[in-house]
Structure formats: C-alpha cells, structure tokens
XYZ file of C-alpha atoms in Angstrom:
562
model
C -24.141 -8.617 -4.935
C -23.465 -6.967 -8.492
C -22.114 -3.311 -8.348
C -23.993 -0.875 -10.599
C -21.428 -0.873 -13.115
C -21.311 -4.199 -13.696
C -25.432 -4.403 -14.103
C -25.090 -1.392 -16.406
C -22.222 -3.117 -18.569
C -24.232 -6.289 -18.939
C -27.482 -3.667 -20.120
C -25.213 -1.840 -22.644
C -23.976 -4.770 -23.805
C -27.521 -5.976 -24.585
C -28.458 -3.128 -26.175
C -24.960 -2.836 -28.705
C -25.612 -6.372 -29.656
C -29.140 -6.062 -30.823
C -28.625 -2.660 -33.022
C -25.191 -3.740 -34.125
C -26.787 -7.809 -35.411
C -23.540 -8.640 -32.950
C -20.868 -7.156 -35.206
C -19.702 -5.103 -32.357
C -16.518 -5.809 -30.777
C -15.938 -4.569 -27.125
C -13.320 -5.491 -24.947
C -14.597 -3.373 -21.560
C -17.571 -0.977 -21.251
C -15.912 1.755 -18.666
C -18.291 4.519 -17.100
C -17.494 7.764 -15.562
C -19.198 9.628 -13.113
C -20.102 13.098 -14.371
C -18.963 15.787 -12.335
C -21.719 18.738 -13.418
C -25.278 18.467 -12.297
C -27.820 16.869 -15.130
C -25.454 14.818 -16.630
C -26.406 12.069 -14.740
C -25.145 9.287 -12.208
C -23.186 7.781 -14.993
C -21.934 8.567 -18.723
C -19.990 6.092 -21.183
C -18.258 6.483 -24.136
C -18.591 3.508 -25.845
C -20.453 4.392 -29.181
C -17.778 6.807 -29.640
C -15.487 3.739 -29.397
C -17.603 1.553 -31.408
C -18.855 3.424 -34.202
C -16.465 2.873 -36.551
C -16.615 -1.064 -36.676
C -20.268 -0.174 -38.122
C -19.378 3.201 -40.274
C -21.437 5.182 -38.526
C -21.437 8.685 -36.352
C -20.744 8.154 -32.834
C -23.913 10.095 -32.216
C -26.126 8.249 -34.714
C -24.594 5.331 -33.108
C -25.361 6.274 -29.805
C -28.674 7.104 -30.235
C -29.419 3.875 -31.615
C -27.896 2.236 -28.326
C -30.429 4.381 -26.047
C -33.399 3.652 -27.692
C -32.716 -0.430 -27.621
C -31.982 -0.085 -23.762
C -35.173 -1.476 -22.191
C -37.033 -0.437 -19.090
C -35.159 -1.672 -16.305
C -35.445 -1.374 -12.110
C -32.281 0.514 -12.189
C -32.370 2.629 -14.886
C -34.254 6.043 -14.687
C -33.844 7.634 -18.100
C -30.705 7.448 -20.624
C -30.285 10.002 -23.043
C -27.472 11.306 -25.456
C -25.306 14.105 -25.270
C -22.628 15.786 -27.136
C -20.698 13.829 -29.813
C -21.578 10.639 -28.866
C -21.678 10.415 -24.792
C -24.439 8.238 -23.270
C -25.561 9.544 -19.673
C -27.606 6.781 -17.318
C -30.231 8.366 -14.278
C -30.227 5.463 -12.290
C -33.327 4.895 -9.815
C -32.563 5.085 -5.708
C -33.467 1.005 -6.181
C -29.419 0.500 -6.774
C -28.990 2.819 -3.450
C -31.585 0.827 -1.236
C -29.846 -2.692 -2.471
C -26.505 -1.134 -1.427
C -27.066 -0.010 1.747
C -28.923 -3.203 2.845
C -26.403 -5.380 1.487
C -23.772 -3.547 3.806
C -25.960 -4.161 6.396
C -26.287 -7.747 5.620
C -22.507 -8.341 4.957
C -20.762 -6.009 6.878
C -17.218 -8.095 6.442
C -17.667 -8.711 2.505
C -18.537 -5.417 1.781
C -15.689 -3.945 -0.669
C -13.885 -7.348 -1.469
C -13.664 -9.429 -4.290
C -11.560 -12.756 -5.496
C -9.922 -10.405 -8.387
C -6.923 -12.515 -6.966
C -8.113 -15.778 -7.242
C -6.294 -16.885 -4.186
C -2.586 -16.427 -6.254
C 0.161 -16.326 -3.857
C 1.783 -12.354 -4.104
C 4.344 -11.428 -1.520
C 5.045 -8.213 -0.513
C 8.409 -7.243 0.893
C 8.989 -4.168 2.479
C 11.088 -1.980 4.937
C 14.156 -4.290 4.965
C 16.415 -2.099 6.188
C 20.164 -2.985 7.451
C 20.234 -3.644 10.543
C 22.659 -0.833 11.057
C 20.340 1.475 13.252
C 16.854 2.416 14.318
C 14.213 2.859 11.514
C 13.812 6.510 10.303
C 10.946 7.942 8.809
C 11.638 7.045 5.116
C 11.265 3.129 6.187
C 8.000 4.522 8.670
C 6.540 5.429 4.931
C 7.751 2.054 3.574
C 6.360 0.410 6.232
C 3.184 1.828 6.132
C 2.994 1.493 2.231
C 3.794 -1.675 1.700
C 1.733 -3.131 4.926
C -1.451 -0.934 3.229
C -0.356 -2.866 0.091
C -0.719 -6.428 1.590
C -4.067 -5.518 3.318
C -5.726 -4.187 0.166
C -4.453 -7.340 -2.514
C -5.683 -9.547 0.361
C -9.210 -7.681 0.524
C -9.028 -8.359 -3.410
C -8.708 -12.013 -2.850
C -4.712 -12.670 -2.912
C -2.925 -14.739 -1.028
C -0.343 -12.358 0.563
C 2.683 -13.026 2.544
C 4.449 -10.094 3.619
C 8.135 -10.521 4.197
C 11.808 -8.454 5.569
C 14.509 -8.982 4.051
C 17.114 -9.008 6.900
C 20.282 -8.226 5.506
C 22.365 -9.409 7.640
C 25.965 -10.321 5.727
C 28.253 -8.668 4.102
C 30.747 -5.396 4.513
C 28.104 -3.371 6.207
C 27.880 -5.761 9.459
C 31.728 -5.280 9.408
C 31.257 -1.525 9.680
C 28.870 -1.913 12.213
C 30.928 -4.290 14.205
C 34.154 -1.958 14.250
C 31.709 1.109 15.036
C 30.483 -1.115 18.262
C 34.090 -2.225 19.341
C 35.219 1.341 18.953
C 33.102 2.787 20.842
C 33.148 0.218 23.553
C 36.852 1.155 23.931
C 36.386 4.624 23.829
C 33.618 4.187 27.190
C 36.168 2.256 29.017
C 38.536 5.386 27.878
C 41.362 2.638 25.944
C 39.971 4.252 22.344
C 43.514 4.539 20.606
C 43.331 1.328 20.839
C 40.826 1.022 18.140
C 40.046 3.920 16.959
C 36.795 5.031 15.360
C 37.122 4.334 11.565
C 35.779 7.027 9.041
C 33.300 4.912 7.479
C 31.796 4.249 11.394
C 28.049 4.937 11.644
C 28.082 7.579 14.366
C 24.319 7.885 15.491
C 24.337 8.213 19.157
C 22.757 4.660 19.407
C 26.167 3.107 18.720
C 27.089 4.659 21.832
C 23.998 3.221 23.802
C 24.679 -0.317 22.068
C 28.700 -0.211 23.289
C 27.628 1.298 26.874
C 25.144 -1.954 27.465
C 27.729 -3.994 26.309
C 29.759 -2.270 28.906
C 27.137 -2.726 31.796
C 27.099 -6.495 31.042
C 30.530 -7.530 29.994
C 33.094 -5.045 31.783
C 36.078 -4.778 30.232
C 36.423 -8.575 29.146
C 37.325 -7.767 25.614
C 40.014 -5.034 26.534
C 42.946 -7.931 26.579
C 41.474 -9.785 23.662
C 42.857 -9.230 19.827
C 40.308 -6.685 18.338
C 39.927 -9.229 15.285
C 39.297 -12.078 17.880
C 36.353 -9.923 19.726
C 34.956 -8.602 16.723
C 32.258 -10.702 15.915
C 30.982 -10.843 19.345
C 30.334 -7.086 19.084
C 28.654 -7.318 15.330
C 26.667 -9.742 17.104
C 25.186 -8.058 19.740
C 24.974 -5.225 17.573
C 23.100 -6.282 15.185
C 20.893 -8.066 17.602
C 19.661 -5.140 19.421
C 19.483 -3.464 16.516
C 16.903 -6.094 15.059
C 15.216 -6.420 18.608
C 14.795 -2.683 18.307
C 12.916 -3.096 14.904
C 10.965 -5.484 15.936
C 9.723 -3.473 18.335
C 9.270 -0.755 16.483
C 7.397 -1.989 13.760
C 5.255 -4.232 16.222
C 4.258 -1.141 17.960
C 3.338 1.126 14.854
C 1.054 -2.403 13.615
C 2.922 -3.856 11.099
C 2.804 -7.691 11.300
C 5.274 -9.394 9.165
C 4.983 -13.271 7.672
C 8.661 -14.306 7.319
C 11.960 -12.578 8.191
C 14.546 -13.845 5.664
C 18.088 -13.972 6.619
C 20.518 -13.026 3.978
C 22.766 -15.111 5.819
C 20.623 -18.638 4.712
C 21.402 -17.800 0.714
C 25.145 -18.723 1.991
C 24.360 -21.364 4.478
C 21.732 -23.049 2.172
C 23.962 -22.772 -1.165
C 21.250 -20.657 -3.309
C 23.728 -18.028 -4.507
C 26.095 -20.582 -5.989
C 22.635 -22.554 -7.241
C 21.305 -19.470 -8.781
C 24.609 -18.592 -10.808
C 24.525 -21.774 -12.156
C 20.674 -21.618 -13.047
C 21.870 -18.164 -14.961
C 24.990 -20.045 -17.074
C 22.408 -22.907 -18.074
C 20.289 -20.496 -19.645
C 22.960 -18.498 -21.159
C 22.681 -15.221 -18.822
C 25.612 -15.654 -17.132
C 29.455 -15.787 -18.932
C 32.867 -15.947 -16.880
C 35.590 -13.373 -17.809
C 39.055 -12.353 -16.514
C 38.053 -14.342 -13.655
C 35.120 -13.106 -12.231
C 31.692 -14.451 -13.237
C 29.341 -11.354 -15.418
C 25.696 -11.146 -15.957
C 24.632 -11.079 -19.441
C 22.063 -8.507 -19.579
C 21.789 -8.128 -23.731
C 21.231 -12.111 -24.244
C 18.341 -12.795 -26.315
C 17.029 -16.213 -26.147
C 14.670 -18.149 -28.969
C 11.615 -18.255 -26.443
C 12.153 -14.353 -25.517
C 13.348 -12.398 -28.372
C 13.178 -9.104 -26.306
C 16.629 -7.613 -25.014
C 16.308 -7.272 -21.214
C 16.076 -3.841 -19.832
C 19.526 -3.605 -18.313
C 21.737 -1.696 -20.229
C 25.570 -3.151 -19.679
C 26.441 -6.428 -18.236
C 26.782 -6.657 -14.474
C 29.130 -8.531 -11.966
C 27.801 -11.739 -10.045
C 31.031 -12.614 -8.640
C 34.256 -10.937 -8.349
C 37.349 -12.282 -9.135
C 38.351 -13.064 -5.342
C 35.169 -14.746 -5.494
C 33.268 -12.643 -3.385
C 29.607 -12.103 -5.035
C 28.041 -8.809 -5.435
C 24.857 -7.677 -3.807
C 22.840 -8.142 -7.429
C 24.290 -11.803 -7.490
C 22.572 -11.989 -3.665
C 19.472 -10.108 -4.919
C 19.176 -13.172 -7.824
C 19.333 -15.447 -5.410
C 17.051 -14.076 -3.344
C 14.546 -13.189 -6.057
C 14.884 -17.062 -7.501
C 14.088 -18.585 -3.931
C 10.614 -16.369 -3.943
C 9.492 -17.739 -6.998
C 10.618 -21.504 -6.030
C 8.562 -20.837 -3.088
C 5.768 -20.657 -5.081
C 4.568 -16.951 -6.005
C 3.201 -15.833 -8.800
C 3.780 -11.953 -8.006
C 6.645 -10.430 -6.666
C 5.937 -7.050 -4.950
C 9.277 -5.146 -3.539
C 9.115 -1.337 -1.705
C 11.675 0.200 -1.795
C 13.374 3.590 -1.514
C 13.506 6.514 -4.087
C 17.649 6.090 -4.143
C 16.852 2.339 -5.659
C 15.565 3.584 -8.727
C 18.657 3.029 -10.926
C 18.302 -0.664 -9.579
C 14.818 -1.768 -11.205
C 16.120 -1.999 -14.801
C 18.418 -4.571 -13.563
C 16.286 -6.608 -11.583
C 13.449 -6.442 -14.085
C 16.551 -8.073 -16.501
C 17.472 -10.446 -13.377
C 13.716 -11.647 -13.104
C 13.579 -12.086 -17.289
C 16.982 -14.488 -17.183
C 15.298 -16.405 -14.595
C 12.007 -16.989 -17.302
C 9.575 -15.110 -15.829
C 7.364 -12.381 -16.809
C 8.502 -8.895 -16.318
C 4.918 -8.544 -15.177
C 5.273 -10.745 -12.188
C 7.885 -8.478 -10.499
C 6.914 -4.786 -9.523
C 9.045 -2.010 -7.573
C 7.200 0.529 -5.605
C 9.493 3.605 -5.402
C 8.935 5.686 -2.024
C 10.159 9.305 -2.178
C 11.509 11.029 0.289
C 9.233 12.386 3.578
C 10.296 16.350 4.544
C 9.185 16.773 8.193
C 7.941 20.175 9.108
C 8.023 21.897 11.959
C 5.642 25.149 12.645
C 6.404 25.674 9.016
C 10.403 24.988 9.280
C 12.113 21.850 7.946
C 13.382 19.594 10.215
C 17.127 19.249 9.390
C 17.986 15.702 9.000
C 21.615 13.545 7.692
C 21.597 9.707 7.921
C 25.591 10.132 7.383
C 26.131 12.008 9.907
C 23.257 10.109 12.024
C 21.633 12.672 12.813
C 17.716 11.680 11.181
C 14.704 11.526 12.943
C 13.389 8.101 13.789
C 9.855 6.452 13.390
C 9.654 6.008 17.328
C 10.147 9.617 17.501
C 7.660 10.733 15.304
C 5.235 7.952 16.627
C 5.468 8.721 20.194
C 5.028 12.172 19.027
C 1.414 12.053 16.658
C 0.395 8.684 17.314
C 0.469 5.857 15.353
C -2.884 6.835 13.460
C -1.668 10.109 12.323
C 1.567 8.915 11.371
C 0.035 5.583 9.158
C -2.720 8.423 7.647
C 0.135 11.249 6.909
C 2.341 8.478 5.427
C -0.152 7.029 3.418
C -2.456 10.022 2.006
C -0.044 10.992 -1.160
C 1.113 8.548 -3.663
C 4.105 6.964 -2.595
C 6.294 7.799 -5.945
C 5.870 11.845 -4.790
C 7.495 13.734 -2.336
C 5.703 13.687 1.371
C 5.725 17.066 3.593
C 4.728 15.592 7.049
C 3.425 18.552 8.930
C 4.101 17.537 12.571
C 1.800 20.030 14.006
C -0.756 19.615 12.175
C -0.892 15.560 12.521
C -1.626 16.534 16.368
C -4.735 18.572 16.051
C -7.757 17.908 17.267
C -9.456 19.669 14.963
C -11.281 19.083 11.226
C -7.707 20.523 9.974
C -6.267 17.347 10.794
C -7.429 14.677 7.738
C -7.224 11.368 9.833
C -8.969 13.378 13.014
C -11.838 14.529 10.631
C -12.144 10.913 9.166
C -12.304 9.256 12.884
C -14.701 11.764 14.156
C -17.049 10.588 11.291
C -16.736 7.357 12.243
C -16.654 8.223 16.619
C -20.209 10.486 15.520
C -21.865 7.378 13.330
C -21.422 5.425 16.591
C -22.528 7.836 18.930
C -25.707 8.241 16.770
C -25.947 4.529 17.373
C -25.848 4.377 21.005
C -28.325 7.437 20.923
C -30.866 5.846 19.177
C -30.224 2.100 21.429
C -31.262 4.183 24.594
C -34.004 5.282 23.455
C -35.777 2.153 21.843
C -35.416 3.131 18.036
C -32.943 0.572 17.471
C -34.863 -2.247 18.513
C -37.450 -1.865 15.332
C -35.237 -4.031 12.939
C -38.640 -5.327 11.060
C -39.038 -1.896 9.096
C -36.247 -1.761 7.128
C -34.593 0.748 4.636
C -37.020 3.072 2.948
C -35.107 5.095 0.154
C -37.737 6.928 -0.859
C -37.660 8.606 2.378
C -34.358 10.010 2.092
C -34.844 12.203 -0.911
C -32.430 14.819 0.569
C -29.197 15.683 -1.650
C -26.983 15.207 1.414
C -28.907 11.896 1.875
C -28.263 10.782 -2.294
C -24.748 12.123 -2.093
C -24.143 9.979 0.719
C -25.514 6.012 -0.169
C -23.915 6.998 -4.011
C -20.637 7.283 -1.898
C -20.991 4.413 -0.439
C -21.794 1.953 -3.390
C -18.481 3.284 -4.738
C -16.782 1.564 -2.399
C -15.898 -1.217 -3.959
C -14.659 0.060 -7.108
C -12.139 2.542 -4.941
C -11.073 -0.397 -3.151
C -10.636 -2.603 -6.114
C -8.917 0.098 -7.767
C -6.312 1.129 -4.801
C -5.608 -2.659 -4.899
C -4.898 -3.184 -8.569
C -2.811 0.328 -8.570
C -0.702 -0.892 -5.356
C -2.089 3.080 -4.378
C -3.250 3.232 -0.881
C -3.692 6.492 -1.306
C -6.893 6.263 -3.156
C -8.620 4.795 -0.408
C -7.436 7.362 2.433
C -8.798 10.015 -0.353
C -12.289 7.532 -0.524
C -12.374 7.635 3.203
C -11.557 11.166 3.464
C -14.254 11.853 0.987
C -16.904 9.385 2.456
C -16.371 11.325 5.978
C -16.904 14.899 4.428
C -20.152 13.680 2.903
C -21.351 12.272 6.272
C -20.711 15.284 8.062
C -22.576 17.351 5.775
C -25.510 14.970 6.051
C -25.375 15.112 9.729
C -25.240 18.824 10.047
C -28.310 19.221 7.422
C -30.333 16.718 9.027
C -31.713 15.113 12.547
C -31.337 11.345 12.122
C -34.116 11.237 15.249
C -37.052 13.211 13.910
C -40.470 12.991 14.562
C -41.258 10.738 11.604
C -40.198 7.233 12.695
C -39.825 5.130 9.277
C -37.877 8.523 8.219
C -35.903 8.131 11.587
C -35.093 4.464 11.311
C -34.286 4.766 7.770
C -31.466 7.228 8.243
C -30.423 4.790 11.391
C -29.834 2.496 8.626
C -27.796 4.680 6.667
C -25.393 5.986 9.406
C -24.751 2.272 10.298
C -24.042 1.434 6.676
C -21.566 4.157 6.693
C -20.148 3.501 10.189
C -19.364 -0.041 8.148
C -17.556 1.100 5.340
C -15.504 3.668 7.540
C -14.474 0.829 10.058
C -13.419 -1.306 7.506
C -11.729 1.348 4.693
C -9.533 2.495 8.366
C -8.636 -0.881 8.899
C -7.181 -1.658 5.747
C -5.372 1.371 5.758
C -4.087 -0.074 9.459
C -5.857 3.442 11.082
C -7.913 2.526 14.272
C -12.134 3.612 14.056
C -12.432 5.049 17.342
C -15.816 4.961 19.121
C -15.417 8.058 21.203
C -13.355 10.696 20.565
C-alpha cells in the first residue's frame, strides 16, 4: 500500500511536468501538515522552490500547478495560498484504504525495506565489567535496543552487540579491589590493603564475602600476585553474570558479546596497526607507534577530523585503548557491515572526532560510522534530586529503579526525550496510575481498545465481518482526527528510524493515545445504528494495531487489562 504522500508526490509531479514542458528539476516533493484549520490536510512548497528554473512568481507558478492537477479519488480540492503555498483537501477515500489495510496487514503496517536488507550493527551499553549497571547505561540500553528494533522495522539487517571490555588496567583495579576486600572479611587487611584507585561500591564487598563463603581462607597463605587473577576472575564473572541478568530482565536481547580479550588472542590489534602503516596512517617515533590523523591520501583529499596525532602503541609496547578501538572497529567492517552504529555516553564526546578519523584511515565513509551521545539521567525524588557519585560508588542502579517503576515505565521515561538532552526521571511520577503518567495513559488506550473488543465479541457485533468499513459514517472530528493519525504512522516510524530518535515514536504513540481517548469519550462505539457501530469497531481495532505494535518497538508491553 502507497502512503498519501507518496500518491500526492507522484500527482504533483504530473502536474509540474505538464505546465513546466518537463524543464522542471525536483529532487523531493516534501509536504507538511498544516497546523490551523482550512489550510488543509496537506500544503507543499514546491513552486516556491521551482519557480525560478522557469522565471516566474512562485504564486503564478503555483497557480499554474493547481489548475493542471486532475480530478483524482483522493484529492478533494487544491487551492493556493500566500506566496506560493499549495494546500491539498484530501477525500476520507485515503482514510478508509488506511484503516482497512491495517486491518488486512496488521504485522506490515509501519515497515518498509528503506534498508534493503544492509547489515547495520548496533552496539550499545558496553560497560566495564567493574560493577552493576546504573541508570546512565539503563538509558543506553534502552536507546540503543529502541534503535535496533526501529532500523529492523525499516528493513535492516541488525545485529546488536556488547562490547565486553574485559582487558586491560581496569580488570587489575578490580582484581586488587576483590583481594582487598576478601582480606579485610577474614580481618588479615594490612595485608593488602585497599588501594586508592579501588572501586568501593558495596558490591565489592558482596563479591569478596561469596568468595569467602566458597573458598575460606585458601588464598590467605598464597603470594597476593599469585592469587590475583583468581579474584579478577571471579570478579569479573559475577559482575558479567549480574549484567546479564539485568539486561535480560529489563528486555534487552543482545546478538554477540565481544570479548576485548579475542583482539589479543586472535592478533587483530597487531593486524590492524599494520593495515594503518600500509596506508600511510600510522608512523613510528621515539619508539612508540603514532596515528597520523592529518594524512591526506590521493583517493581522499579531505584532512580527517582529528586534530593532533594519537598513540597506538606505547613505547613499552603496550597499545592504547584507541589502538584497541581500531581494531575493534576494523573487525566490524570485515564482518561484513555496511553501518556502524555505537551509543555511547555524554563523557565520550571528545572521542568521536577521533574515531570518525580512525574509520576514514581504514577507507570507509565517515557516513558509515555514527555515535549516539546519551546525556546524563537526573533522578527525582518528590521533587528532590537523588544524590548520586560513581567514584565514590554510591549511584543508583538500573535494578533499583526497575524493581521500583517497572520495566515499562522505566523503557518509556528513558526513551521519551532525545537521547543527546538531559533526562529528569521523575520516580514518582513513573508509578502513577493515573493519565499523569505518559506510558500509563498510552497503555490504557491500548487496555480500553481491547476491552471495547471483547465488549462487542459478547454481544454478537463482532461476528458481522461481511460489512466492512464505512467512512462516510464516521464524519465526527474526533473520528477524522483519529484514522489521519493513524495513516501517519508510517512516516513517524520511518522517520524515528532514519533519525536513530526513538523518541519520535513514544511522542507518535503518546499522541495516537490522546486522540483515541478523546474519540472514546465523545462517542459510543455500540450505538443503535449498526453499520455506524461496526464501523467504529473497525477503527478501534485499527488503532489497537498500531498501538501494539508502536509499544513493541519501543520494547513497552500493550497490556490487555489494566
């Protein structure tokens, strides 16, 4: 099925060619939906874009284009207005087709193969494994699983993937922090005492008292630097079990969990820095081996983004987390995709410019690697900020939070601004039953459109699937508002997709519930007219539809009864 902007391009397309003898250029026809009453269902500026190829007034121009359009099933009237704007009435014929093509199609409704099955990953959360997830990774999370949902629904291939990292000096730190505080339970802690660098969230403790429980005091004879990768072990293992867990529990479903470990074992850092020196991005000095970040090459005369060049490997021969990050970056594209999508925190900003001059040295397109930057989350309490330090590990964690509003509110109040602006989770608020509450309003649409349903099964109305959708019997503004609503699905969802925003679908959703409610309080679906009756049946199911399946790309359950 065509979407109404897509019919109306192909009309206005018609029309420019025939006044213009096909001298007119156009690269997109784009529509807007006016906002004031009588301006119709949609308005376009392209005379006022156009004009000038033929010398003329974008009014003259436009007027031209209106009187070539030709009676058509969806068009009502067209008429000009103000310097060159054209406004389209469309007919409820475009409404009717929409809502019976949801009917028909209930799963294709809203997609499209915009991706053309290309392979995009997504990677997201990756936090160290260095403690439980906090709320800054529950946004991440939620952001970039949202992500993966909606380029799928667009017809990409999507793998979403963590990137455990699980080598380097932060292991170390967690490793001492373990042993420490092992020794410190069995009350032998000058033995090793707690370094200053120690994480020293209370889950340490916990970690060190299992390890306690299960292993006595076996390690109390042993060298500390003999026992201390048993404890970064089983450190980090419960720490990644705990993940798991956690991010099983809130929904998120991941494809691959990469080890940072297998770009040692498998040889891909030393294989990447070589890749860089063949192409002239990497140089060796005093030593140590340098990225090259102002090399300009005869197939890319465009200086890479990064301002200074960069060490891959130290002089001990060590390499540095960007000379990991290359690796890492190389092995996606090897593995075949054509998009590279990473989340990551707010503090990574100062990072991008030198990846995006990482993923140019390696010949690709800066446009095949993007960054989504999630800001902070402030968590409010009856009005009050909830203090909260990851240094000083005191944070709140995504359990906490979950186990506190439920995993719908918290996926909703993580997802419903855009992820590059600062979040003010209202705790209180997330746990209302009430209209107040934005994801309780939205499932209480969608808990009502089903109740309607089973209403109208008991008493036989249901049954009548012969009569079909009669537009013409809902003539009612709240009725109009509603089916328009609907056929914008698929541009919203389109749109969220190509912006990477989820956020413009929970404000779709949110939008598409408001209009049902209205509806439903200015009208009895079950009335004493029956085709009237059965024909807003039909349109609560549609939107029942679109609800279930905008929630569940968003990862937000459609209750049934609430």
């Amino acid at each position: 099925m065509k979407d109404i902007d897509s019919i109306l391009r192909e009309i206005l397309f018609e029309a420019i060619q025939k006044v213009s003898a096909g001298k007119i250029d156009i690269d997109e026809i784009m529509f807007d939906r006016p906002k004031r009453e009588g301006q119709g269902d949609r308005a376009s500026n392209v005379a006022m874009k156009t004009a000038k190829q033929l010398e003329k007034s974008p009014r003259s121009f436009a007027e031209e284009i209106v009187s070539a359009i030709e009676k058509n099933a969806y068009i009502e009237k067209v008429e000009t207005a103000g310097p060159g704007f054209i406004n389209i009435f469309l007919t409820p014929l475009w409404l009717q087709q929409t809502v019976e093509y949801i009917l028909s199609n209930p799963d294709a409704f809203g997609s499209s193969d915009a991706g053309k099955g290309r392979k995009v990953q997504v990677e997201f959360v990756s936090a160290n494994p260095t403690g439980p997830l906090h709320i800054g990774h529950g946004r991440g999370a939620a952001v970039g699983d949202t992500v993966g949902n909606l380029l799928s629904f667009a017809g990409w291939s999507v793998e979403k993937e963590y990137y455990l990292n699980d080598a380097g000096l932060q292991m170390q730190i967690l490793g001492t922090s373990t042993q420490s505080r092992y020794f410190e339970l069995l009350e032998k802690a000058d033995k090793a005492p707690l370094p200053e660098t120690s994480y020293k969230g209370g889950y340490i403790r916990d970690i060190a008292k299992r390890i306690v429980e299960s292993e006595g005091d076996k390690y109390i004879s042993q060298p500390l630097e003999e026992s201390l990768q048993f404890f970064t072990d089983y450190a980090v293992n419960s720490i990644l079990a705990d993940i798991k867990d956690d991010l099983n529990e809130f929904g998120i479903k991941f494809d691959v969990w990469f080890s940072e470990k297998s770009l040692y074992t498998r040889d891909l850092v030393s294989e990447a820095m070589k890749y860089l020196k063949e192409r002239g991005f990497a140089f060796e000095h005093e030593g140590a081996l340098w990225f090259k970040s102002q090399t300009k090459t005869e197939e890319n005369e465009d200086t890479n983004t990064e301002d200074k060049d960069r060490v891959l490997i130290r002089s001990n021969g060590a390499p540095t987390y960007f000379a990991s990050d290359i690796a890492y970056h190389k092995d996606k594209f090897d593995r075949g995709f054509e998009r590279l999508i990473d989340v990551w925190g707010a503090d990574h900003h100062g990072y991008v410019p030198r990846m995006n001059a990482a993923i140019s040295a390696l010949g690709h397109s800066p446009d095949s690697f993007e960054v989504l930057l999630i800001q902070f989350v402030n968590l409010l309490r009856n009005g009050e900020l909830v203090p909260m330090s990851t240094r000083s590990g005191q944070f709140v964690t995504l359990r906490e939070v979950r186990n506190e509003v439920g995993n719908d509110a918290a996926r909703w109040f993580f997802l419903m601004r855009s992820s590059d602006s600062h979040l003010d989770f209202d705790l209180e608020l997330a746990k209302q039953q009430s209209n107040e509450n934005p994801v309780y309003y939205v499932q209480y649409a969608h808990a009502r459109a089903c109740s309607i349903k089973r209403e109208c099964a008991e008493r036989g109305l249901i049954k009548d699937t012969n009569m079909g959708i009669n537009v013409n019997e809902l003539t009612k503004d709240e009725e109009r508002k509603l089916m328009a609503k609907l056929a914008i699905f698929p541009q919203e969802a389109a749109r969220a997709a190509n912006d990477l925003a989820p956020h413009i679908m929970t404000n779709y959703v949110f939008d598409l519930a408001g209009d049902f409610h209205a509806f439903y309080n200015a009208h009895r679906v079950i009335c004493e007219d029956k085709e009237k009756s059965f024909s807003r049946l039909q349109l609560v199911e549609a939107v029942r539809v679109v609800l279930s399946r905008a929630l569940g790309l968003l990862g937000v359950s459609a209750p049934e009864r609430m």
